[in-house]
Structure formats: C-alpha cells, structure tokens
mmCIF file of C-alpha atoms in Angstrom:
data_model
loop_
_atom_site.group_PDB
_atom_site.id
_atom_site.type_symbol
_atom_site.label_atom_id
_atom_site.label_comp_id
_atom_site.label_asym_id
_atom_site.label_seq_id
_atom_site.Cartn_x
_atom_site.Cartn_y
_atom_site.Cartn_z
ATOM 1 C CA LYS A 1 125.495 -108.578 -119.148
ATOM 2 C CA GLN A 2 124.334 -110.018 -122.515
ATOM 3 C CA GLU A 3 123.992 -113.727 -122.650
ATOM 4 C CA VAL A 4 122.796 -115.740 -125.647
ATOM 5 C CA THR A 5 121.238 -119.047 -125.540
ATOM 6 C CA GLN A 6 120.893 -121.311 -128.276
ATOM 7 C CA ILE A 7 118.684 -124.379 -127.910
ATOM 8 C CA PRO A 8 118.736 -127.531 -128.897
ATOM 9 C CA ALA A 9 122.786 -128.098 -128.588
ATOM 10 C CA ALA A 10 122.544 -130.500 -131.233
ATOM 11 C CA LEU A 11 119.755 -131.709 -133.796
ATOM 12 C CA SER A 12 119.282 -134.761 -136.144
ATOM 13 C CA VAL A 13 117.140 -134.729 -138.861
ATOM 14 C CA PRO A 14 116.385 -136.901 -141.934
ATOM 15 C CA GLU A 15 116.681 -135.184 -145.426
ATOM 16 C CA GLY A 16 113.909 -133.131 -146.445
ATOM 17 C CA GLU A 17 112.572 -132.342 -142.885
ATOM 18 C CA ASN A 18 111.706 -128.358 -142.341
ATOM 19 C CA LEU A 19 113.581 -127.592 -138.988
ATOM 20 C CA VAL A 20 113.681 -124.515 -136.431
ATOM 21 C CA LEU A 21 116.622 -123.457 -134.578
ATOM 22 C CA ASN A 22 116.243 -121.342 -131.338
ATOM 23 C CA CYS A 23 118.068 -118.111 -130.089
ATOM 24 C CA SER A 24 117.414 -116.288 -126.846
ATOM 25 C CA PHE A 25 119.016 -113.344 -125.363
ATOM 26 C CA THR A 26 118.631 -111.423 -122.068
ATOM 27 C CA ASP A 27 119.022 -107.692 -123.019
ATOM 28 C CA SER A 28 116.624 -106.585 -125.634
ATOM 29 C CA ALA A 29 118.595 -103.195 -126.418
ATOM 30 C CA ILE A 30 120.427 -104.632 -129.515
ATOM 31 C CA TYR A 31 121.154 -103.208 -132.722
ATOM 32 C CA ASN A 32 120.959 -106.333 -134.671
ATOM 33 C CA LEU A 33 121.155 -110.031 -134.457
ATOM 34 C CA GLN A 34 123.186 -112.139 -137.207
ATOM 35 C CA TRP A 35 122.766 -116.110 -137.902
ATOM 36 C CA PHE A 36 126.156 -117.634 -138.880
ATOM 37 C CA ARG A 37 127.132 -121.169 -140.189
ATOM 38 C CA GLN A 38 130.424 -122.836 -139.194
ATOM 39 C CA ASP A 39 131.547 -125.973 -141.141
ATOM 40 C CA PRO A 40 134.200 -128.172 -138.939
ATOM 41 C CA GLY A 41 137.564 -126.625 -139.167
ATOM 42 C CA LYS A 42 136.311 -123.599 -141.047
ATOM 43 C CA GLY A 43 135.570 -119.993 -140.135
ATOM 44 C CA LEU A 44 132.045 -118.342 -139.618
ATOM 45 C CA THR A 45 129.670 -117.527 -142.774
ATOM 46 C CA SER A 46 127.285 -114.997 -142.351
ATOM 47 C CA LEU A 47 123.604 -116.242 -143.216
ATOM 48 C CA LEU A 48 121.175 -113.447 -142.361
ATOM 49 C CA LEU A 49 121.502 -110.208 -140.214
ATOM 50 C CA ILE A 50 118.215 -108.597 -138.868
ATOM 51 C CA GLN A 51 118.438 -105.301 -137.732
ATOM 52 C CA SER A 52 116.644 -104.052 -134.799
ATOM 53 C CA SER A 53 113.811 -102.549 -136.370
ATOM 54 C CA GLN A 54 112.860 -105.689 -138.703
ATOM 55 C CA ARG A 55 110.751 -108.451 -137.965
ATOM 56 C CA GLU A 56 112.485 -111.211 -140.280
ATOM 57 C CA GLN A 57 114.946 -111.736 -143.039
ATOM 58 C CA THR A 58 114.649 -114.376 -145.945
ATOM 59 C CA SER A 59 117.302 -115.969 -147.763
ATOM 60 C CA GLY A 60 116.637 -119.085 -150.267
ATOM 61 C CA ARG A 61 115.481 -121.982 -147.909
ATOM 62 C CA LEU A 62 116.496 -120.134 -144.719
ATOM 63 C CA ASN A 63 114.197 -117.307 -142.760
ATOM 64 C CA ALA A 64 114.896 -115.921 -139.828
ATOM 65 C CA SER A 65 112.979 -114.047 -137.245
ATOM 66 C CA LEU A 66 113.296 -111.461 -134.665
ATOM 67 C CA ASP A 67 111.062 -110.912 -131.596
ATOM 68 C CA LYS A 68 113.491 -107.994 -129.722
ATOM 69 C CA SER A 69 110.907 -107.772 -127.019
ATOM 70 C CA SER A 70 111.171 -111.050 -125.684
ATOM 71 C CA GLY A 71 114.638 -111.445 -126.541
ATOM 72 C CA ARG A 72 114.077 -114.497 -129.025
ATOM 73 C CA SER A 73 115.032 -115.452 -132.891
ATOM 74 C CA THR A 74 114.668 -118.381 -134.713
ATOM 75 C CA LEU A 75 116.124 -119.606 -137.862
ATOM 76 C CA TYR A 76 113.641 -121.616 -140.072
ATOM 77 C CA ILE A 77 115.343 -124.151 -142.560
ATOM 78 C CA ALA A 78 113.023 -125.522 -145.057
ATOM 79 C CA ALA A 79 113.569 -128.796 -146.826
ATOM 80 C CA SER A 80 116.896 -129.789 -145.158
ATOM 81 C CA GLN A 81 120.010 -131.030 -146.938
ATOM 82 C CA PRO A 82 122.771 -133.198 -146.397
ATOM 83 C CA GLY A 83 124.904 -130.063 -147.144
ATOM 84 C CA ASP A 84 123.109 -127.622 -144.205
ATOM 85 C CA SER A 85 125.055 -130.159 -141.749
ATOM 86 C CA ALA A 86 126.788 -127.605 -139.906
ATOM 87 C CA THR A 87 126.924 -125.609 -136.516
ATOM 88 C CA TYR A 88 124.624 -122.656 -136.578
ATOM 89 C CA LEU A 89 125.500 -119.917 -134.528
ATOM 90 C CA CYS A 90 123.364 -116.825 -133.334
ATOM 91 C CA ALA A 91 125.076 -113.627 -132.421
ATOM 92 C CA VAL A 92 123.604 -110.104 -131.154
ATOM 93 C CA ASN A 93 125.246 -107.014 -132.058
ATOM 94 C CA GLN A 94 124.704 -104.397 -129.043
ATOM 95 C CA ALA A 95 125.933 -100.922 -128.961
ATOM 96 C CA GLY A 96 127.087 -101.310 -132.211
ATOM 97 C CA THR A 97 130.440 -102.961 -130.813
ATOM 98 C CA ALA A 98 131.439 -106.760 -131.088
ATOM 99 C CA LEU A 99 129.395 -109.668 -131.617
ATOM 100 C CA ILE A 100 127.772 -111.492 -128.410
ATOM 101 C CA PHE A 101 127.749 -115.193 -129.437
ATOM 102 C CA GLY A 102 125.675 -118.378 -128.381
ATOM 103 C CA LYS A 103 127.534 -121.516 -128.180
ATOM 104 C CA GLY A 104 125.748 -122.769 -131.378
ATOM 105 C CA THR A 105 123.676 -125.464 -132.766
ATOM 106 C CA THR A 106 125.163 -128.493 -134.040
ATOM 107 C CA LEU A 107 122.889 -129.712 -136.886
ATOM 108 C CA SER A 108 123.054 -133.190 -139.003
ATOM 109 C CA VAL A 109 120.863 -133.939 -141.924
ATOM 110 C CA SER A 110 121.101 -137.608 -142.731
ATOM 111 C CA SER A 111 120.393 -138.748 -146.429
ATOM 112 C CA GLU B 1 136.278 -109.795 -154.033
ATOM 113 C CA ALA B 2 138.725 -111.442 -151.579
ATOM 114 C CA GLY B 3 137.557 -112.400 -148.280
ATOM 115 C CA VAL B 4 139.287 -112.034 -144.866
ATOM 116 C CA VAL B 5 142.579 -113.652 -144.933
ATOM 117 C CA GLN B 6 144.631 -115.031 -142.208
ATOM 118 C CA SER B 7 147.759 -116.771 -141.741
ATOM 119 C CA PRO B 8 148.855 -119.189 -140.764
ATOM 120 C CA ARG B 9 146.119 -121.725 -140.875
ATOM 121 C CA TYR B 10 147.328 -124.067 -137.899
ATOM 122 C CA LYS B 11 150.065 -123.575 -135.760
ATOM 123 C CA ILE B 12 151.521 -125.955 -133.233
ATOM 124 C CA ILE B 13 153.852 -124.629 -130.448
ATOM 125 C CA GLU B 14 155.509 -125.332 -126.886
ATOM 126 C CA LYS B 15 154.202 -123.520 -123.857
ATOM 127 C CA LYS B 16 156.193 -120.464 -123.232
ATOM 128 C CA GLN B 17 157.170 -119.881 -126.553
ATOM 129 C CA PRO B 18 156.032 -116.676 -128.807
ATOM 130 C CA VAL B 19 153.385 -116.834 -131.437
ATOM 131 C CA ALA B 20 151.716 -114.399 -134.036
ATOM 132 C CA PHE B 21 148.944 -114.509 -136.595
ATOM 133 C CA TRP B 22 148.104 -112.082 -139.406
ATOM 134 C CA CYS B 23 144.894 -110.768 -140.768
ATOM 135 C CA ASN B 24 144.002 -109.176 -143.772
ATOM 136 C CA PRO B 25 140.814 -107.541 -143.908
ATOM 137 C CA ILE B 26 138.283 -107.184 -147.053
ATOM 138 C CA SER B 27 139.256 -104.124 -148.799
ATOM 139 C CA GLY B 28 137.785 -100.955 -147.668
ATOM 140 C CA HIS B 29 136.613 -102.495 -144.375
ATOM 141 C CA ASN B 30 137.279 -99.690 -141.580
ATOM 142 C CA THR B 31 136.873 -102.289 -138.733
ATOM 143 C CA LEU B 32 138.570 -105.253 -137.661
ATOM 144 C CA TYR B 33 138.165 -107.523 -135.194
ATOM 145 C CA TRP B 34 140.029 -110.119 -133.464
ATOM 146 C CA TYR B 35 137.844 -113.171 -131.406
ATOM 147 C CA ARG B 36 138.854 -116.290 -129.808
ATOM 148 C CA GLN B 37 137.000 -119.342 -130.256
ATOM 149 C CA ASN B 38 137.528 -122.313 -127.778
ATOM 150 C CA LEU B 39 136.130 -125.579 -128.517
ATOM 151 C CA GLY B 40 132.682 -125.862 -128.268
ATOM 152 C CA GLN B 41 132.103 -122.246 -127.725
ATOM 153 C CA GLY B 42 131.097 -119.235 -129.604
ATOM 154 C CA PRO B 43 133.476 -116.730 -130.541
ATOM 155 C CA GLU B 44 134.628 -114.145 -127.826
ATOM 156 C CA LEU B 45 135.855 -110.526 -128.811
ATOM 157 C CA LEU B 46 139.518 -109.665 -127.998
ATOM 158 C CA ILE B 47 139.991 -106.753 -129.836
ATOM 159 C CA ARG B 48 138.440 -104.275 -132.025
ATOM 160 C CA TYR B 49 140.064 -101.854 -134.400
ATOM 161 C CA GLU B 50 138.458 -98.421 -135.920
ATOM 162 C CA ASN B 51 141.041 -97.781 -138.591
ATOM 163 C CA GLU B 52 144.393 -98.104 -136.904
ATOM 164 C CA GLU B 53 142.618 -97.357 -133.305
ATOM 165 C CA ALA B 54 142.076 -99.757 -130.726
ATOM 166 C CA VAL B 55 138.474 -98.907 -129.363
ATOM 167 C CA ASP B 56 137.626 -101.957 -127.353
ATOM 168 C CA ASP B 57 140.418 -103.774 -126.057
ATOM 169 C CA SER B 58 138.949 -104.561 -122.510
ATOM 170 C CA GLN B 59 138.813 -108.523 -123.266
ATOM 171 C CA LEU B 60 142.834 -108.751 -124.362
ATOM 172 C CA PRO B 61 145.032 -110.338 -121.883
ATOM 173 C CA LYS B 62 147.511 -107.567 -121.735
ATOM 174 C CA ASP B 63 149.798 -109.327 -120.017
ATOM 175 C CA ARG B 64 150.715 -111.727 -122.859
ATOM 176 C CA PHE B 65 148.636 -110.479 -125.542
ATOM 177 C CA SER B 66 149.494 -107.589 -127.832
ATOM 178 C CA ALA B 67 147.804 -106.450 -131.277
ATOM 179 C CA GLU B 68 148.665 -103.868 -133.901
ATOM 180 C CA ARG B 69 147.001 -102.600 -136.882
ATOM 181 C CA LEU B 70 149.650 -100.523 -138.767
ATOM 182 C CA LYS B 71 147.989 -98.057 -141.551
ATOM 183 C CA GLY B 72 144.795 -99.186 -140.535
ATOM 184 C CA VAL B 73 144.667 -102.374 -142.822
ATOM 185 C CA ASP B 74 146.356 -105.380 -141.715
ATOM 186 C CA SER B 75 146.353 -106.503 -138.154
ATOM 187 C CA THR B 76 148.740 -108.791 -136.085
ATOM 188 C CA LEU B 77 147.961 -110.590 -133.116
ATOM 189 C CA LYS B 78 150.667 -111.713 -131.031
ATOM 190 C CA ILE B 79 150.844 -114.086 -128.004
ATOM 191 C CA GLN B 80 153.994 -114.351 -125.642
ATOM 192 C CA PRO B 81 154.492 -116.652 -124.146
ATOM 193 C CA ALA B 82 151.983 -118.652 -124.695
ATOM 194 C CA GLU B 83 150.252 -120.839 -122.333
ATOM 195 C CA LEU B 84 148.235 -124.173 -122.583
ATOM 196 C CA GLY B 85 144.956 -122.473 -122.181
ATOM 197 C CA ASP B 86 145.573 -120.356 -125.187
ATOM 198 C CA SER B 87 144.810 -123.247 -127.522
ATOM 199 C CA ALA B 88 141.684 -122.197 -129.547
ATOM 200 C CA VAL B 89 140.701 -120.554 -132.816
ATOM 201 C CA TYR B 90 141.624 -117.358 -133.491
ATOM 202 C CA LEU B 91 139.206 -115.579 -135.708
ATOM 203 C CA CYS B 92 139.864 -112.388 -137.413
ATOM 204 C CA ALA B 93 136.694 -110.269 -138.892
ATOM 205 C CA SER B 94 136.025 -107.137 -140.822
ATOM 206 C CA SER B 95 133.160 -104.646 -141.503
ATOM 207 C CA LEU B 96 132.784 -101.695 -143.336
ATOM 208 C CA GLY B 97 132.532 -99.539 -140.112
ATOM 209 C CA ARG B 98 130.214 -96.770 -141.608
ATOM 210 C CA THR B 99 127.179 -97.512 -139.560
ATOM 211 C CA GLY B 100 128.540 -97.493 -136.109
ATOM 212 C CA GLY B 101 128.757 -101.379 -136.036
ATOM 213 C CA GLN B 102 125.297 -102.167 -137.178
ATOM 214 C CA GLU B 103 126.583 -103.801 -140.621
ATOM 215 C CA THR B 104 127.626 -107.556 -141.315
ATOM 216 C CA GLN B 105 130.787 -108.808 -140.021
ATOM 217 C CA TYR B 106 132.982 -110.871 -142.295
ATOM 218 C CA PHE B 107 135.029 -113.829 -141.040
ATOM 219 C CA GLY B 108 138.250 -115.334 -141.852
ATOM 220 C CA PRO B 109 139.163 -119.323 -141.908
ATOM 221 C CA GLY B 110 140.988 -118.421 -138.540
ATOM 222 C CA THR B 111 144.134 -119.850 -137.168
ATOM 223 C CA ARG B 112 144.047 -123.269 -135.063
ATOM 224 C CA LEU B 113 146.573 -122.923 -132.306
ATOM 225 C CA LEU B 114 147.515 -125.874 -130.046
ATOM 226 C CA VAL B 115 150.066 -125.171 -127.223
ATOM 227 C CA LEU B 116 151.734 -128.491 -126.026
#
C-alpha cells in the first residue's frame, strides 16, 4: 500500500529565507506527483504537477523535483514571504486513480 | 473560468441526522472525486466518477454513505445517519479525465461538517 510522508510537519522561517519541503513515498510506480497549498479553512490549490518522466517543474519562486527511483520529491521555495504561510501537501497519483496524500507541512513565514 | 463549486460551506448537525453535500465540477471535466479530510490529515478518497459511473467506491462506507452523479455533471454525497466520527471536511475535485487520470485535479473549497 502506497504511503506518503512529509517532513517536517511544521516549519517556521523568517521572511526572505529559502526553504525546502520534503516528501517521500513507498511505491515508485506512480503516474505523477502533485504539490498543493491549503490555506486555513480553504480548499486545495494546485502548485505544481510533475509527471513520472520528468525530473522537475518550476513556477515562479517554486521549484519541485522528483526522484522516482528513490521515492522522493522536494518543493523548494525561494525568498519566502509571509503570504507563503500555509500548509503544503504532497500527493502521488498511482495507476491513474485518486491521489494519495501526505499529512502536509505547515509553513509559517514571519516578517 | 469558474472553479469547482461546493455547497454548503459549513454544516452543523446532530448525530443520527442526515446531511447532503453538493458539488458542481469545472465545465467539461469528466472525472469527479469526493475526498474526506480529517483534522491534521491529508484528504482521502471516498469515491471517483468517470462521467456518471462510479469507478472507485472502495473507500466509501456504504452502510451510511451514498453518492450520485446524475447526467455526469453535478454530484451529491449523502450521509445517513451521521455519526460523531463523520466530522471532517468533505472536498470535491474534478479533472479532465482524458489522460487516464494523469492530469491535474482541481479542488473545491470544501464543506466543513460538524456532528454534535
């Protein structure tokens, strides 16, 4: 059974710092991996989707990498801002079905 | 383009009462998902539809939960009777459904259910 783990569970950084969020999964047979952002009391916003054949995806200050063979993905946030404060969820798509999520990393960026 | 619409946004009921949630996916999206998110956890799939057909309902507690997607567009998720442990956020998501589920899933704002 696929399991997705996110470390750390919570992270606090000062504004301007670069940071990395980690995601690991136990079964490398995935179609893709998706990173989401969830603000308190809100739904999920898709940030980046990496297909299994890709190594990384970039969007603005965000860069996500995927190492399928080792079962790892990282989300790199450059020059963090208070508006980046949210919970970041990693999810893998296995066999083209539903997403399997980690528990998330709650990020707090202080000004 | 309108996103995934869900209603109600919040619902408070007493245990043993019925409750229903409604979802309108993004126009043209054939695949619709219902997820449940417990506090401090990631969402977990309840049911997935391809058009009007439920293709994966293995995680749906069928003794009390039911769902339908008439005409392959809107969907309703029902709980009857609700239990205290059903308190959670119920998220609806949709995707194009043209690449075997490999495309981005778009989520609605969710319905927050509190069972007293």
